[in-house]
Structure formats: structure tokens, C-alpha cells
Short mmCIF file of C-alpha atoms and ligand atoms in Angstrom, two decimals:
data_model
loop_
_atom_site.label_atom_id
_atom_site.label_comp_id
_atom_site.label_asym_id
_atom_site.label_seq_id
_atom_site.Cartn_x
_atom_site.Cartn_y
_atom_site.Cartn_z
CA UNK A 1 -5.79 -34.61 -4.58
CA UNK A 2 -9.23 -33.33 -3.65
CA UNK A 3 -10.20 -29.54 -3.27
CA UNK A 4 -12.87 -28.16 -1.37
CA UNK A 5 -13.60 -24.50 -1.25
CA UNK A 6 -15.25 -23.54 2.05
CA UNK A 7 -16.02 -19.90 1.17
CA UNK A 8 -15.49 -17.88 -2.06
CA UNK A 9 -17.48 -19.66 -4.80
CA UNK A 10 -20.14 -16.93 -4.60
CA UNK A 11 -18.47 -14.09 -2.66
CA UNK A 12 -15.44 -11.98 -2.18
CA UNK A 13 -13.97 -12.53 1.33
CA UNK A 14 -13.50 -15.27 3.77
CA UNK A 15 -11.49 -17.19 1.21
CA UNK A 16 -10.71 -20.71 2.40
CA UNK A 17 -9.66 -23.67 0.27
CA UNK A 18 -9.09 -27.06 1.70
CA UNK A 19 -6.66 -29.58 -0.26
CA UNK A 20 -6.38 -33.17 0.47
CA UNK A 21 -4.02 -35.78 -0.76
CA UNK A 22 -3.02 -39.26 0.73
CA UNK A 23 -4.85 -38.51 3.87
CA UNK A 24 -3.11 -35.17 4.53
CA UNK A 25 -4.62 -31.72 4.21
CA UNK A 26 -3.56 -28.19 4.00
CA UNK A 27 -5.61 -24.81 3.96
CA UNK A 28 -4.99 -22.07 1.35
CA UNK A 29 -6.07 -18.91 3.10
CA UNK A 30 -8.52 -18.65 6.22
CA UNK A 31 -10.16 -15.46 5.57
CA UNK A 32 -12.62 -13.18 7.45
CA UNK A 33 -15.89 -12.87 5.55
CA UNK A 34 -16.45 -9.18 4.37
CA UNK A 35 -19.73 -9.18 6.28
CA UNK A 36 -18.44 -10.52 9.50
CA UNK A 37 -19.40 -8.09 12.26
CA UNK A 38 -16.82 -9.44 14.70
CA UNK A 39 -14.42 -12.45 15.17
CA UNK A 40 -16.07 -13.90 18.08
CA UNK A 41 -19.48 -14.52 16.30
CA UNK A 42 -17.86 -15.59 13.09
CA UNK A 43 -17.73 -19.48 12.96
CA UNK A 44 -14.71 -21.09 11.56
CA UNK A 45 -15.09 -23.17 8.30
CA UNK A 46 -15.90 -26.86 9.08
CA UNK A 47 -12.35 -28.25 8.62
CA UNK A 48 -11.26 -31.09 10.74
CA UNK A 49 -8.30 -29.85 12.75
CA UNK A 50 -9.31 -26.22 13.12
CA UNK A 51 -11.63 -26.85 16.13
CA UNK A 52 -10.39 -30.03 17.55
CA UNK A 53 -6.82 -31.38 17.21
CA UNK A 54 -6.32 -33.45 13.91
CA UNK A 55 -2.73 -34.18 12.99
CA UNK A 56 -3.70 -34.63 9.27
CA UNK A 57 -4.13 -30.86 8.94
CA UNK A 58 -0.56 -30.01 8.30
CA UNK A 59 -0.59 -26.25 7.61
CA UNK A 60 -2.30 -23.07 6.80
CA UNK A 61 -0.82 -21.32 3.75
CA UNK A 62 -1.76 -17.53 3.47
CA UNK A 63 -1.51 -16.03 -0.08
CA UNK A 64 -1.18 -12.26 1.35
CA UNK A 65 -1.92 -10.12 4.22
CA UNK A 66 -5.49 -8.94 3.43
CA UNK A 67 -7.88 -9.93 6.23
CA UNK A 68 -10.32 -11.50 3.72
CA UNK A 69 -7.64 -14.26 3.46
CA UNK A 70 -6.23 -14.60 7.05
CA UNK A 71 -8.60 -12.83 9.33
CA UNK A 72 -10.01 -16.11 11.04
CA UNK A 73 -6.50 -17.42 11.89
CA UNK A 74 -6.44 -15.81 15.26
CA UNK A 75 -9.46 -17.97 16.23
CA UNK A 76 -7.26 -21.20 15.71
CA UNK A 77 -4.59 -20.16 17.91
CA UNK A 78 -0.92 -21.38 17.11
CA UNK A 79 -1.48 -25.15 17.08
CA UNK A 80 -1.31 -25.36 13.21
CA UNK A 81 1.97 -24.22 11.39
CA UNK A 82 1.43 -21.00 9.29
CA UNK A 83 3.12 -20.39 5.97
CA UNK A 84 3.19 -16.88 4.47
CA UNK A 85 5.53 -14.45 2.87
CA UNK A 86 8.18 -12.88 5.21
CA UNK A 87 7.08 -9.34 4.57
CA UNK A 88 3.53 -10.31 5.07
CA UNK A 89 4.37 -11.62 8.63
CA UNK A 90 6.30 -8.43 9.35
CA UNK A 91 3.53 -6.19 8.07
CA UNK A 92 0.87 -8.05 10.11
CA UNK A 93 3.20 -7.75 13.19
CA UNK A 94 3.76 -3.95 12.81
CA UNK A 95 0.06 -3.38 12.13
CA UNK A 96 -0.98 -5.28 15.28
CA UNK A 97 0.31 -2.33 17.40
CA UNK A 98 -1.94 0.07 15.81
CA UNK A 99 -5.17 -1.84 14.40
CA UNK A 100 -8.05 -2.62 16.96
CA UNK A 101 -8.17 -6.26 17.83
CA UNK A 102 -5.23 -7.20 15.28
CA UNK A 103 -2.78 -9.78 16.22
CA UNK A 104 0.79 -10.91 15.28
CA UNK A 105 0.95 -13.99 13.28
CA UNK A 106 4.25 -16.33 13.35
CA UNK A 107 5.10 -18.20 10.19
CA UNK A 108 6.76 -21.64 10.57
CA UNK A 109 7.87 -21.47 6.82
CA UNK A 110 8.14 -18.50 4.28
CA UNK A 111 6.57 -18.44 0.92
CA UNK A 112 9.46 -17.30 -1.54
CA UNK A 113 9.03 -16.48 -5.24
CA UNK A 114 9.65 -19.57 -7.36
CA UNK A 115 11.03 -21.67 -4.37
CA UNK A 116 9.46 -24.94 -3.92
CA UNK A 117 8.09 -25.83 -0.37
CA UNK A 118 7.24 -29.30 0.52
CA UNK A 119 4.64 -29.90 3.14
CA UNK A 120 3.71 -33.62 3.52
CA UNK A 121 2.49 -34.71 -0.04
CA UNK A 122 2.12 -31.20 -1.13
CA UNK A 123 4.71 -29.44 -3.19
CA UNK A 124 3.88 -25.65 -3.35
CA UNK A 125 5.70 -23.28 -5.91
CA UNK A 126 4.66 -19.66 -5.00
CA UNK A 127 4.82 -16.97 -7.45
CA UNK A 128 5.03 -13.41 -6.34
CA UNK A 129 2.14 -11.28 -7.99
CA UNK A 130 1.10 -7.73 -8.55
CA UNK A 131 -1.70 -6.92 -6.04
CA UNK A 132 -2.77 -3.87 -3.79
CA UNK A 133 -1.64 -6.11 -0.72
CA UNK A 134 2.15 -6.40 -0.43
CA UNK A 135 3.98 -9.66 -0.81
CA UNK A 136 1.17 -11.46 -2.24
CA UNK A 137 1.44 -14.98 -4.01
CA UNK A 138 -0.29 -17.24 -6.40
CA UNK A 139 0.54 -20.82 -5.85
CA UNK A 140 1.13 -23.90 -7.87
CA UNK A 141 0.42 -27.06 -5.62
CA UNK A 142 1.26 -30.62 -6.86
CA UNK A 143 0.18 -33.78 -5.02
CA UNK A 144 -1.02 -37.38 -6.04
CA UNK A 145 0.11 -36.77 -9.52
CA UNK A 146 -2.13 -33.62 -9.88
CA UNK A 147 -1.51 -29.96 -10.22
CA UNK A 148 -3.54 -27.05 -9.25
CA UNK A 149 -2.83 -23.39 -9.61
CA UNK A 150 -4.37 -20.76 -7.21
CA UNK A 151 -4.29 -17.26 -8.43
CA UNK A 152 -4.67 -15.70 -4.96
CA UNK A 153 -5.51 -12.00 -5.48
CA UNK A 154 -3.66 -10.39 -8.41
CA UNK A 155 -3.76 -7.61 -11.07
CA UNK A 156 -1.68 -6.50 -14.11
CA UNK A 157 -1.76 -2.79 -13.73
CA UNK A 158 -0.01 -2.07 -10.47
CA UNK A 159 3.50 -1.03 -9.77
CA UNK A 160 4.59 -4.74 -10.24
CA UNK A 161 2.72 -5.37 -13.51
CA UNK A 162 5.79 -7.06 -14.90
CA UNK A 163 5.20 -10.02 -12.66
CA UNK A 164 1.88 -10.63 -14.28
CA UNK A 165 3.33 -10.48 -17.69
CA UNK A 166 6.10 -12.86 -16.47
CA UNK A 167 3.40 -15.15 -15.43
CA UNK A 168 1.59 -14.98 -18.65
CA UNK A 169 4.83 -15.49 -20.70
CA UNK A 170 6.04 -18.44 -18.30
CA UNK A 171 2.84 -19.90 -16.95
CA UNK A 172 2.65 -23.08 -14.74
CA UNK A 173 2.40 -25.91 -17.13
CA UNK A 174 -0.02 -28.91 -17.13
CA UNK A 175 -2.52 -27.44 -14.63
CA UNK A 176 -5.42 -29.82 -13.90
CA UNK A 177 -7.37 -27.35 -11.88
CA UNK A 178 -7.16 -23.59 -11.68
CA UNK A 179 -8.89 -21.59 -8.92
CA UNK A 180 -9.08 -17.98 -10.36
CA UNK A 181 -10.22 -14.85 -8.60
CA UNK A 182 -12.89 -12.92 -10.38
CA UNK A 183 -13.33 -9.81 -8.16
CA UNK A 184 -13.67 -7.33 -11.05
CA UNK A 185 -16.56 -9.21 -12.67
CA UNK A 186 -19.62 -7.19 -12.30
CA UNK A 187 -17.74 -4.17 -11.23
CA UNK A 188 -16.24 -3.47 -14.62
CA UNK A 189 -17.48 -4.13 -18.19
CA UNK A 190 -15.62 -6.87 -20.02
CA UNK A 191 -13.94 -4.54 -22.47
CA UNK A 192 -12.91 -1.98 -19.77
CA UNK A 193 -9.79 -1.78 -17.85
CA UNK A 194 -8.66 0.01 -14.54
CA UNK A 195 -6.21 2.93 -14.69
CA UNK A 196 -2.59 1.93 -13.81
CA UNK A 197 -0.78 3.07 -10.71
CA UNK A 198 1.44 4.98 -13.12
CA UNK A 199 -1.62 6.79 -14.49
CA UNK A 200 -2.65 7.68 -10.96
CA UNK A 201 0.65 9.11 -10.28
CA UNK A 202 0.18 11.61 -13.22
CA UNK A 203 -3.33 12.58 -11.72
CA UNK A 204 -1.74 13.16 -8.42
CA UNK A 205 0.85 15.32 -9.77
CA UNK A 206 -1.76 17.56 -11.52
CA UNK A 207 -3.87 17.77 -8.49
CA UNK A 208 -0.91 18.39 -6.02
CA UNK A 209 0.02 21.30 -8.46
CA UNK A 210 -3.50 22.82 -8.15
CA UNK A 211 -3.74 22.53 -4.40
CA UNK A 212 -2.63 25.74 -2.49
CA UNK A 213 -2.39 24.00 0.86
CA UNK A 214 -1.87 20.52 2.13
CA UNK A 215 -2.71 17.58 -0.13
CA UNK A 216 -4.56 15.05 2.24
CA UNK A 217 -4.47 11.40 0.66
CA UNK A 218 -6.78 8.93 2.49
CA UNK A 219 -5.28 5.66 1.59
CA UNK A 220 -4.38 2.39 3.30
CA UNK A 221 -0.90 2.54 4.40
CA UNK A 222 -0.74 -1.28 3.68
CA UNK A 223 -1.46 -0.53 0.02
CA UNK A 224 2.34 0.01 -0.63
CA UNK A 225 1.90 0.44 -4.32
CA UNK A 226 -0.24 3.40 -3.50
CA UNK A 227 1.92 4.83 -0.91
CA UNK A 228 4.78 4.68 -3.45
CA UNK A 229 2.62 6.35 -6.16
CA UNK A 230 1.68 9.13 -3.77
CA UNK A 231 5.31 9.62 -2.55
CA UNK A 232 6.51 9.92 -6.15
CA UNK A 233 3.92 12.39 -7.14
CA UNK A 234 4.67 14.30 -3.93
CA UNK A 235 8.37 14.38 -4.80
CA UNK A 236 7.82 15.44 -8.41
CA UNK A 237 5.79 18.52 -7.11
CA UNK A 238 8.55 19.37 -4.54
CA UNK A 239 6.36 18.10 -1.64
CA UNK A 240 7.26 16.24 1.31
CA UNK A 241 5.22 13.00 2.05
CA UNK A 242 4.00 13.25 5.82
CA UNK A 243 3.20 9.78 7.36
CA UNK A 244 2.15 8.75 10.84
CA UNK A 245 3.83 6.07 13.22
CA UNK A 246 1.48 3.32 11.74
CA UNK A 247 2.58 4.05 8.17
CA UNK A 248 6.12 4.57 9.24
CA UNK A 249 6.11 0.98 10.78
CA UNK A 250 4.40 -0.52 7.86
CA UNK A 251 6.90 0.96 5.27
CA UNK A 252 9.76 -0.30 7.44
CA UNK A 253 8.22 -3.77 7.62
CA UNK A 254 8.43 -4.11 3.82
CA UNK A 255 12.20 -4.38 4.45
CA UNK A 256 12.58 -3.45 0.65
CA UNK A 257 15.30 -0.88 -0.40
CA UNK A 258 12.88 0.58 -3.11
CA UNK A 259 10.06 1.47 -0.72
CA UNK A 260 10.31 4.94 0.84
CA UNK A 261 10.60 4.79 4.74
CA UNK A 262 11.79 7.17 7.35
CA UNK A 263 15.31 5.82 7.42
CA UNK A 264 18.66 7.46 6.39
CA UNK A 265 18.90 8.12 2.59
CA UNK A 266 15.36 9.08 2.12
CA UNK A 267 14.26 12.51 1.09
CA UNK A 268 10.81 14.21 0.86
CA UNK A 269 9.66 12.20 3.84
CA UNK A 270 8.53 13.26 7.25
CA UNK A 271 6.81 11.69 10.27
CA UNK A 272 4.07 13.35 12.23
CA UNK A 273 2.52 11.85 15.18
CA UNK A 274 -1.13 12.74 15.78
CA UNK A 275 -2.17 13.25 19.52
CA UNK A 276 -4.34 10.31 19.53
CA UNK A 277 -1.54 8.10 18.34
CA UNK A 278 0.85 9.51 20.90
CA UNK A 279 -1.53 8.34 23.55
CA UNK A 280 -1.85 5.04 21.95
CA UNK A 281 1.82 4.45 21.73
CA UNK A 282 2.26 5.20 25.45
CA UNK A 283 -0.55 3.03 26.45
CA UNK A 284 0.93 0.11 24.31
CA UNK A 285 4.36 0.72 25.88
CA UNK A 286 6.04 1.44 22.53
CA UNK A 287 6.40 5.24 22.66
CA UNK A 288 10.17 4.61 22.09
CA UNK A 289 9.63 3.69 18.46
CA UNK A 290 9.36 7.49 17.67
CA UNK A 291 12.98 7.68 18.59
CA UNK A 292 13.85 5.99 15.42
CA UNK A 293 12.17 8.77 13.29
CA UNK A 294 14.89 11.31 14.60
CA UNK A 295 15.50 13.84 11.65
CA UNK A 296 12.28 12.86 10.13
CA UNK A 297 9.87 14.40 12.76
CA UNK A 298 7.47 17.27 11.93
CA UNK A 299 5.94 18.79 14.96
CA UNK A 300 2.22 20.44 15.15
CA UNK A 301 3.63 23.87 15.37
CA UNK A 302 5.26 23.51 11.95
CA UNK A 303 2.38 21.95 10.16
CA UNK A 304 0.77 25.13 8.92
CA UNK A 305 3.91 26.70 7.74
CA UNK A 306 4.99 23.27 5.73
CA UNK A 307 1.11 22.70 4.32
CA UNK A 308 1.66 24.12 0.88
CA UNK A 309 4.80 21.99 0.43
CA UNK A 310 3.27 18.70 1.93
CA UNK A 311 1.25 15.67 1.15
CA UNK A 312 -0.13 13.69 4.08
CA UNK A 313 -1.28 10.07 4.23
CA UNK A 314 -4.33 10.73 6.19
CA UNK A 315 -7.24 9.38 8.07
CA UNK A 316 -10.52 11.13 9.09
CA UNK A 317 -9.70 11.26 12.76
CA UNK A 318 -6.48 13.14 11.97
CA UNK A 319 -8.57 16.28 10.92
CA UNK A 320 -8.55 17.40 14.58
CA UNK A 321 -4.92 17.71 14.67
CA UNK A 322 -4.80 19.48 11.47
CA UNK A 323 -7.48 21.81 12.49
CA UNK A 324 -5.72 22.58 15.86
CA UNK A 325 -2.48 23.38 13.82
CA UNK A 326 -4.42 25.66 11.69
CA UNK A 327 -2.95 23.52 8.85
CA UNK A 328 -6.14 23.15 6.70
CA UNK A 329 -6.08 26.52 4.74
CA UNK A 330 -6.28 25.61 1.01
CA UNK A 331 -6.12 21.90 1.73
CA UNK A 332 -7.74 19.29 -0.55
CA UNK A 333 -8.80 15.66 0.36
CA UNK A 334 -8.13 12.68 -2.01
CA UNK A 335 -10.01 9.43 -1.26
CA UNK A 336 -7.52 6.75 -2.52
CA UNK A 337 -9.56 3.56 -1.51
CA UNK A 338 -12.43 1.79 -2.87
CA UNK A 339 -15.50 4.09 -2.94
CA UNK A 340 -17.61 1.18 -1.32
CA UNK A 341 -16.03 2.50 1.79
CA UNK A 342 -17.77 5.74 1.33
CA UNK A 343 -21.29 4.23 1.83
CA UNK A 344 -23.79 5.51 4.39
CA UNK A 345 -22.69 5.34 8.04
CA UNK A 346 -19.08 4.50 7.24
CA UNK A 347 -16.08 6.63 8.57
CA UNK A 348 -15.35 7.62 4.97
CA UNK A 349 -18.71 9.03 4.72
CA UNK A 350 -18.26 11.08 8.07
CA UNK A 351 -14.96 12.38 6.49
CA UNK A 352 -16.70 13.37 3.30
CA UNK A 353 -19.39 15.23 5.20
CA UNK A 354 -16.82 16.82 7.38
CA UNK A 355 -14.92 18.09 4.23
CA UNK A 356 -18.15 19.53 2.76
CA UNK A 357 -18.90 21.50 6.07
CA UNK A 358 -15.40 22.95 6.06
CA UNK A 359 -15.38 23.64 2.38
CA UNK A 360 -12.39 21.23 1.67
CA UNK A 361 -12.67 19.75 -1.78
CA UNK A 362 -12.98 15.90 -1.73
CA UNK A 363 -12.13 13.76 -4.90
CA UNK A 364 -11.93 10.05 -5.41
CA UNK A 365 -8.53 8.98 -6.99
CA UNK A 366 -8.20 5.30 -6.97
CA UNK A 367 -7.54 2.14 -9.04
CA UNK A 368 -8.61 -1.58 -8.17
CA UNK A 369 -6.24 -4.07 -6.60
CA UNK A 370 -7.74 -6.72 -8.85
CA UNK A 371 -7.31 -7.69 -12.52
CA UNK A 372 -9.69 -6.58 -15.10
CA UNK A 373 -11.71 -9.05 -17.06
CA UNK A 374 -9.20 -8.76 -19.97
CA UNK A 375 -6.37 -9.38 -17.98
CA UNK A 376 -8.06 -12.41 -16.32
CA UNK A 377 -8.68 -13.81 -19.82
CA UNK A 378 -5.13 -13.56 -20.81
CA UNK A 379 -4.30 -15.33 -17.47
CA UNK A 380 -6.68 -18.05 -18.08
CA UNK A 381 -5.60 -18.49 -21.62
CA UNK A 382 -1.98 -18.69 -20.70
CA UNK A 383 -2.32 -21.21 -18.00
CA UNK A 384 -4.90 -23.26 -19.99
CA UNK A 385 -6.11 -25.41 -17.12
CA UNK A 386 -8.09 -28.63 -17.72
CA UNK A 387 -10.62 -27.14 -15.60
CA UNK A 388 -11.25 -23.61 -14.27
CA UNK A 389 -13.15 -22.90 -10.90
CA UNK A 390 -14.27 -19.36 -9.96
CA UNK A 391 -13.24 -18.15 -6.62
CA UNK A 392 -13.25 -14.68 -4.85
CA UNK A 393 -16.16 -13.40 -6.95
CA UNK A 394 -19.78 -12.36 -6.64
CA UNK A 395 -20.31 -13.07 -10.35
CA UNK A 396 -19.44 -16.74 -11.05
CA UNK A 397 -22.17 -16.93 -13.68
CA UNK A 398 -20.06 -14.74 -15.83
CA UNK A 399 -17.15 -17.11 -15.95
CA UNK A 400 -18.40 -19.68 -18.44
CA UNK A 401 -18.89 -16.96 -21.27
CA UNK A 402 -15.50 -15.29 -20.50
CA UNK A 403 -13.17 -18.45 -19.95
CA UNK A 404 -12.68 -21.95 -21.22
CA UNK A 405 -13.36 -25.14 -19.26
CA UNK A 406 -15.14 -23.50 -16.52
CA UNK A 407 -16.69 -25.77 -13.72
CA UNK A 408 -19.00 -24.08 -11.08
CA UNK A 409 -18.75 -25.68 -7.73
CA UNK A 410 -20.51 -24.76 -4.43
CA UNK A 411 -18.97 -23.88 -1.01
CA UNK A 412 -18.17 -27.03 1.17
CA UNK A 413 -18.43 -29.39 -1.91
CA UNK A 414 -15.35 -31.73 -2.43
CA UNK A 415 -14.19 -32.09 -6.02
CA UNK A 416 -11.29 -33.99 -7.56
CA UNK A 417 -8.34 -31.80 -8.74
ZN1 ZN B 501 -6.29 -9.05 -1.51
ZN1 ZN B 502 -9.13 -10.82 -1.29
#
């Protein structure tokens, strides 16, 4: 088996790995580069079969639903079979109704935890992992007598940290080459760790107690771990979590009983449809989805009265609706995403400025979706591959001093597994 990383040996984003064995090939991920301005002007990696038909490219396997891992797939069309988790497919489909230039993807096969999937000469065994993206997998791939392990994106400090410990305790065996992500290198010192989602829950509880009005949490609805953290903190402080139709549809798409969603049996949950979204739903001809929120709806005229007992999953453009409903008295905004999204010229920076002009306190409460250097060390030691290749990192030169058996490769360079 041969391996070729098209993107990711020196950067986070645009991840794409080509595997070849016995004349057949698959791709692991086909992501959008972080610095891509738009899809049209971003070229596909030079992989035979992506542009012109080539039957030797058997499938594109997506580790999870973050765009830096699948964002270029729409450029390929539906000629090549896609493989992904079932919930990943559902969440991408649900988001397509709300996110600009998003599309639905259709899986030919599903990744399932621990269930071997054969595609031509490739035997793929997925491992569900803890990550800020839901339904994320690491993968063992065996072909031509060689075994590789691709970490995908993962961490140990989220709500599914037990999955990381299980991976450490029962690692894949006899791995020839491990492709391991290193997002946290350079963002965190080697001996530092990220706060856990559980620790974040405690911080939110304290802040919600101290907030007189509505607590506004700006986080990604697709960061399901975080939504659960915020929901639990809301419930513990006697507050109701208010979500919009987008978040409601994402939560429903997880199709998991333990995830809060506006369906019978869940308390401390309400749905508010901002005006801009109401117009969008009509335009998209899906206004009828709001019928399914019956019993959970919160109307603009009730927002002010409910504010002191509410937490809202919120984005900057919703400020208009809250202002109009006079629901901002005593409010606080909590930024629960990467602080890189607060850089100059971003919507995050505009929100921060808006809060400042309105006298609304603004605080960052966040933890990373990626493993700390210490947890990566534990993973590398447990898997003990014959060769470890850095991927999904801006700091590959830090790898050799942290891990054993590191080999640095370049983008587009073929290497034997
Ligand atoms: Zn990710
Ligand atoms: Zn990623």
C-alpha cells in the first residue's frame, strides 16, 4: 500500500490522503483549505478520477463533518461513492437548508464504530472518537499486507473522552504507518492541557447564575458536545435553552436519544425563529418544518419576559430580533468558539463591537476540539506505529521531539505504508 498526502503535511485544513494498493485507490477526506476564499476558485487535488473518470478511484471516505475534511466533495459531483457516518450525512443534509452554498451529500456506505468495511483491496475499521465534530472517526486501513491508522480529528477532553481512553487501552495492533493530527502543537505548550467540556459546564453554571437577563451563547450548533454542555448548565440554573430552526434541525439529525432536541420528552428547551430565518424558510419552501416544534415555540412578544430564565444559542445577526423584542436588559454574551474567529473584519469582531456599544458584557468560554500534546503523546505511545507521519498541523517540526519514529513527508509525495 502506498500513501500520498495531498494537503495537510504543513497545514490544518484541506485534508486529503490518497491510498493505493493493487492498482486501486481510495481517498481519506477531501477537505476545503482554511484559506480558500470560495469553492469555485479552489482547485481539486491532483488525484486521478477526481477530474476525469477513472474507475480505479473506488471511494472517498470522510472522517467527519467538518468542512476542512469534506468541503471539496461538491466539486466532484456524485460519480464517486462516498463513505461517512450516518449522523454525519444527516447533519450535513440538515445544515444544507440553512448554510450558504452548502449541499447535501449522499453516502454509499456508512462508517460504523468497530465494523469492518471492505472497499476493493482496502479493509477499513472505523473507531468513533471524541471530537468537537459529531460522529467523527479514526480509521484503521489494511491493504496489501500493510496496516495504517489515520487519527482523523480527535481529543480526550470532550463529552466522549471515554472513547479516547478505550482507544488507548485497546489500540489498533501492528500499525505500520500512523497519520496523526497535531492541531494543538503551537497553540498549547507541551505540558499544558485544555479544559474539559465538564469544566466548561461548571463555568457556564457560574456565569448563568451571575447573569440577570438572557445568557447568549455564541457557539456552533454543529458542536454537539458544546450544545449539550450549554443545555446542562442551563437546566442546572433553572433556565431554558432557546434554539433556532437551524440548531433544532441539527440536533434532530443526530438521531441520538441522549442529545437534547425539540421532541416530546425534553424539558428546558424552546425554539425561537428569528425573522430573517422565517423569511429564509419560506424562500426554501420548508416553512412547514416549524410545525414539528409545536409545544416548544417561543414567540417574539414573550422573549423579554423569559429572558432572565433563558439561555439562547445565538449568532450576531440575531441581536436585531432580541433588540426589537426588548429582551437585552441584563444580557451577557459568551463566545464559545475558537477566538481566531474574533479577528479583525470577522462577524465575531463585529459582534464584539456591537456588544461593547450596547454595554453588554462579552466573555470567551471555550475549549479546543483537538487533543493536547500530552494526549497525543499517550495516543502515539499506545499505537506504537513503525512510522508516524504528521498531518493536520502547522507545526510538524515539533513532532520528532515529542513522538517516536516520526517521518516527515511533503504534500503530494508518495510513500510506502
Ligand atoms: Zn474536525
Ligand atoms: Zn480538521
